[in-house]
Short mmCIF file of C-alpha atoms in Angstrom, two decimals:
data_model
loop_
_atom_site.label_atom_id
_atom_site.label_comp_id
_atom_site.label_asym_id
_atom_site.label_seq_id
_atom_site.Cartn_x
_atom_site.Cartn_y
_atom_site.Cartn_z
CA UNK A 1 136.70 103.92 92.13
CA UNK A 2 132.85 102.95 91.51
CA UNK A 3 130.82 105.45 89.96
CA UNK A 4 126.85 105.52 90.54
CA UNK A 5 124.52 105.53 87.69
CA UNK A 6 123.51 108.70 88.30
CA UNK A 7 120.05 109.42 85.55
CA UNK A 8 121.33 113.28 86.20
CA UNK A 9 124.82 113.93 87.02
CA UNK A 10 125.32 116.58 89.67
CA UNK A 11 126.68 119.86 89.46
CA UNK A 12 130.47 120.55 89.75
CA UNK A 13 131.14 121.80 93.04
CA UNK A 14 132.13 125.57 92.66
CA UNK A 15 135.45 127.18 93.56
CA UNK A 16 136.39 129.69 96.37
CA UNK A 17 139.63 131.92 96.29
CA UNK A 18 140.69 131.83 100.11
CA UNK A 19 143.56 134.27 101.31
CA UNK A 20 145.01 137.14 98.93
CA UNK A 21 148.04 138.20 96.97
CA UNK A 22 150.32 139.11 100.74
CA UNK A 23 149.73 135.52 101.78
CA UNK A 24 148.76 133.31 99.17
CA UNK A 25 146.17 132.08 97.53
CA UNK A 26 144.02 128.80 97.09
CA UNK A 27 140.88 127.84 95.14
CA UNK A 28 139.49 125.40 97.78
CA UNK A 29 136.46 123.53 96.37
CA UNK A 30 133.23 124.73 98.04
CA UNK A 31 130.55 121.89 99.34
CA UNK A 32 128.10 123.77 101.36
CA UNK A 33 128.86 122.03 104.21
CA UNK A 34 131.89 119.13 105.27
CA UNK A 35 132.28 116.38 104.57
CA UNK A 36 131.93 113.15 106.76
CA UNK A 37 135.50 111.96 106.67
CA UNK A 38 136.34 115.91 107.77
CA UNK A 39 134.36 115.99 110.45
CA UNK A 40 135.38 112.88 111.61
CA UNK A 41 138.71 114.04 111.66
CA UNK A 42 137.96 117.50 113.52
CA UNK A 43 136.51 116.32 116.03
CA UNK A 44 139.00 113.01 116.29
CA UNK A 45 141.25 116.29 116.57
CA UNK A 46 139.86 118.34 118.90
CA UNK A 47 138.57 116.25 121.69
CA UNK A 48 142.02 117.39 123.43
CA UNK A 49 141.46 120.77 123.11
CA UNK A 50 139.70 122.42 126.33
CA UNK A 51 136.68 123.88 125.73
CA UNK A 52 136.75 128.16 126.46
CA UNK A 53 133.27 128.10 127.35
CA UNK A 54 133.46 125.82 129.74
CA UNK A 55 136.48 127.00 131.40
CA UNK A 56 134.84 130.47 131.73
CA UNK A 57 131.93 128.75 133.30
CA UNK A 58 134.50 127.10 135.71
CA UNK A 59 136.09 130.35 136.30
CA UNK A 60 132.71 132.36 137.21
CA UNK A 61 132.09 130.20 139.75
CA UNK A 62 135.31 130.16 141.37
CA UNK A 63 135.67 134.26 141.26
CA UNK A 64 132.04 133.81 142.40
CA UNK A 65 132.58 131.65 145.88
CA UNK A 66 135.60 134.20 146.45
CA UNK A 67 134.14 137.72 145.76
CA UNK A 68 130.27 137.09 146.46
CA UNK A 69 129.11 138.16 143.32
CA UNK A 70 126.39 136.68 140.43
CA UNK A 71 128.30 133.39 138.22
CA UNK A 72 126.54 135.51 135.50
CA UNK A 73 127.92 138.59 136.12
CA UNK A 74 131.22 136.85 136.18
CA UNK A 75 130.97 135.15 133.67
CA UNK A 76 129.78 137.87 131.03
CA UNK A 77 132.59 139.89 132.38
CA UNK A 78 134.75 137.20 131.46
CA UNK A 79 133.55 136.87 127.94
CA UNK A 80 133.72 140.44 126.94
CA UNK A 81 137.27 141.10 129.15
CA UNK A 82 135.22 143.69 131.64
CA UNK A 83 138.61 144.13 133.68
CA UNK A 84 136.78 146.80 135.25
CA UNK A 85 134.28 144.19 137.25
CA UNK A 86 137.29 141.46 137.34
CA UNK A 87 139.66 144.13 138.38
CA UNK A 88 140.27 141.68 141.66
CA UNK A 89 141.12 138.42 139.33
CA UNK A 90 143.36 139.88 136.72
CA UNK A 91 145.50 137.35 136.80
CA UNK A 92 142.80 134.65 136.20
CA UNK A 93 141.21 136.66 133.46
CA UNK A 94 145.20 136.69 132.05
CA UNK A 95 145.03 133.24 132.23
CA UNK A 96 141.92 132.72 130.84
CA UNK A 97 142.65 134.93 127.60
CA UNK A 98 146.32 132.84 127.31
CA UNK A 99 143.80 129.86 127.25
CA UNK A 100 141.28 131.11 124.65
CA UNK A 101 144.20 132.33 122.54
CA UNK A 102 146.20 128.67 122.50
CA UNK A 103 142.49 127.20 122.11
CA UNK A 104 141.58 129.06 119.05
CA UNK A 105 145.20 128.53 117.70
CA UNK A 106 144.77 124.83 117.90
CA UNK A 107 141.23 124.81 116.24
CA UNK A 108 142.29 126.73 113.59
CA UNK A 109 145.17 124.48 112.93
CA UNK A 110 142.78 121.39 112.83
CA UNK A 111 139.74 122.74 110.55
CA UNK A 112 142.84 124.27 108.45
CA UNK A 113 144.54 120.58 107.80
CA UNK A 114 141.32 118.68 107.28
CA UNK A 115 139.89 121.37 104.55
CA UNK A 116 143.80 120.84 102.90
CA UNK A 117 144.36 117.23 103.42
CA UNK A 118 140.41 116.17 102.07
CA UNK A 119 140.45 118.90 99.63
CA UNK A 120 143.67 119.40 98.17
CA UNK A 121 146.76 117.75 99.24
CA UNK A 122 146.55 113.80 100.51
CA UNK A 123 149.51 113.66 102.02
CA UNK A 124 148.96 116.88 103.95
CA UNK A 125 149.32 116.87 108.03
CA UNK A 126 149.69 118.89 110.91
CA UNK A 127 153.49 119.25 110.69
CA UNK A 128 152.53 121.40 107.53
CA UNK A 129 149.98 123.18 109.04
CA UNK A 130 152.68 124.30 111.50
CA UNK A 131 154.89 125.19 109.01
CA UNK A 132 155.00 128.88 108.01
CA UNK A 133 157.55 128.03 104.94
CA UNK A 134 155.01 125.84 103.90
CA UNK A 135 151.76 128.25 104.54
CA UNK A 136 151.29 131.48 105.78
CA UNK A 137 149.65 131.46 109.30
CA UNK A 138 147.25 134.08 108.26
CA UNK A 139 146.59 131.77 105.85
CA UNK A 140 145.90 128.86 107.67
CA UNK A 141 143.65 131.04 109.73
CA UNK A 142 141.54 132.09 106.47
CA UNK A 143 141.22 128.52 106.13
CA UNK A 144 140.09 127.87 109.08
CA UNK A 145 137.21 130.28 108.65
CA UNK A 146 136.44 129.17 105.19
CA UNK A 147 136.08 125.86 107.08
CA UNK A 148 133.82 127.18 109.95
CA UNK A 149 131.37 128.64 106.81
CA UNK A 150 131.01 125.39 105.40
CA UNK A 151 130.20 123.69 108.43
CA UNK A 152 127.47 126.29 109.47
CA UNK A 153 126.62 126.13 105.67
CA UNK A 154 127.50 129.64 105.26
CA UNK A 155 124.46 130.91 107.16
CA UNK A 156 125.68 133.65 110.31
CA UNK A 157 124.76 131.98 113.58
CA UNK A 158 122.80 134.23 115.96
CA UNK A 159 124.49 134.71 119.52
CA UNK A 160 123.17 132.76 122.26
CA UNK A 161 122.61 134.55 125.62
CA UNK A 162 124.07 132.57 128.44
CA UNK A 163 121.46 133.00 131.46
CA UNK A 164 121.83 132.57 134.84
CA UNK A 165 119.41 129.62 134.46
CA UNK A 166 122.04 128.17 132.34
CA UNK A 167 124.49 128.63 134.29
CA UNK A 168 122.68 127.27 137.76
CA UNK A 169 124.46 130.45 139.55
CA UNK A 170 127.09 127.86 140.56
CA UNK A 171 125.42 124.82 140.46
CA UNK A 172 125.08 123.49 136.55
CA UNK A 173 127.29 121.70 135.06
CA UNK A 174 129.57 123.60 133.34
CA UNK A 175 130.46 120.71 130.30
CA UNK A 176 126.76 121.55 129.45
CA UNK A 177 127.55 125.31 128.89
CA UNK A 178 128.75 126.51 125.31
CA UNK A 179 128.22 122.46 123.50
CA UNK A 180 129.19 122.84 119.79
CA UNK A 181 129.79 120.63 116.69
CA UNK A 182 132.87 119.50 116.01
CA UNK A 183 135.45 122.13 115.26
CA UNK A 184 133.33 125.20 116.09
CA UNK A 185 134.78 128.03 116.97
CA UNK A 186 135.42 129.34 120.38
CA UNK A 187 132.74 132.09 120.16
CA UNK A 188 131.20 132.59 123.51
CA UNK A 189 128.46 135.26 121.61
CA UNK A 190 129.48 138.00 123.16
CA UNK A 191 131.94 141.31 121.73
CA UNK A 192 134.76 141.77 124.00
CA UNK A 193 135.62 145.34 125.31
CA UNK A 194 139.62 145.22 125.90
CA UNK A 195 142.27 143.30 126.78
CA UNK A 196 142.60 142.33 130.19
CA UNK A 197 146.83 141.99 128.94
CA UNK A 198 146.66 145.53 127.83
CA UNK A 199 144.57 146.88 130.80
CA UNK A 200 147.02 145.40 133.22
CA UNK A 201 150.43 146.46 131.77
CA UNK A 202 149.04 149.93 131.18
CA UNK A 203 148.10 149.97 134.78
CA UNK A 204 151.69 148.42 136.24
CA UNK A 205 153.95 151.46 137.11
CA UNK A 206 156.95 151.45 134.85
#
């Protein structure tokens, strides 16, 4: 491998303990930020993977043309699981939550395997990701995060309030809602308040 002649060699890159003594433990190498052959990879990885934001945005407006209500009141209820307001589209908010669940899954497992494979193990791939005799899954989730901190460079984001203006009240288009950098999480900035899942079993006689 070529070496530059550095004048002043830089620091060793420090160390970060990720996951605990339940699930395991790695000391993951910490750059500040990732690196170009890892984000090339996430995002190689997620292209596939549909975007939450923008299905919410695609969801608003079709509660919207149904029920007469504001996209934006839709679609904050949609973000923070109001079943309350939605209480006429459970089963799309159901839907919706099944599809922000398998999204975030598949993220994780991505940002997880490209922090391993350029970090740690070469010959690492998704099949090991996938693997819980090879990793715990609450494990590869802590990854996942640690991966998420590097690429925001371990500052907290601020939440972004989605306007109507953003949303054109049914006529923007919705794969300009919620853009992020590769491998991003699916945070739509906004706290949820329950579980549309839970809401509607509790409310199902028997």
């Amino acid at each position: 491998m070529p070496k530059l002649p550095f004048k002043t060699l830089p620091k060793e890159f420090e160390k970060t303990i990720v996951g605990n003594a339940d699930i395991g433990e790695l000391e993951i190498p910490k750059y500040g930020d990732l690196s170009p052959n890892e984000r090339i990879f996430i995002k190689e990885n997620t292209v596939s993977i549909p975007d939450v934001r923008s299905s919410a945005v695609r969801l608003a407006k079709t509660i919207a043309s149904k029920s007469g209500k504001k996209v934006i009141e839709i679609y904050n209820a949609i973000v923070t699981n109001d079943v309350e307001f939605l209480a006429d589209s459970l089963e799309e908010l159901l839907e919706f939550q099944k599809l922000s669940e398998e999204s975030s899954r598949q993220r994780n497992l991505v940002m997880a395997t490209a922090i391993i494979k350029f970090r740690l193990q070469p010959e690492w791939d998704f099949e090991d990701t996938s693997d819980a005799n090879q990793i715990h899954p609450l494990l590869v989730d802590a990854i996942a995060q640690f991966a998420r901190n590097e690429e925001s460079g371990w500052v907290e984001s601020e939440s972004v309030e989605v306007t109507e203006e953003d949303l054109g009240n049914s006529t923007t288009d919705e794969s300009q809602i919620g853009q992020k950098s590769t491998g991003e999480s699916e945070d739509t900035g906004r706290k949820k308040k329950g579980s549309a899942k839970e809401d509607s079993e509790t409310s199902q006689p028997g």
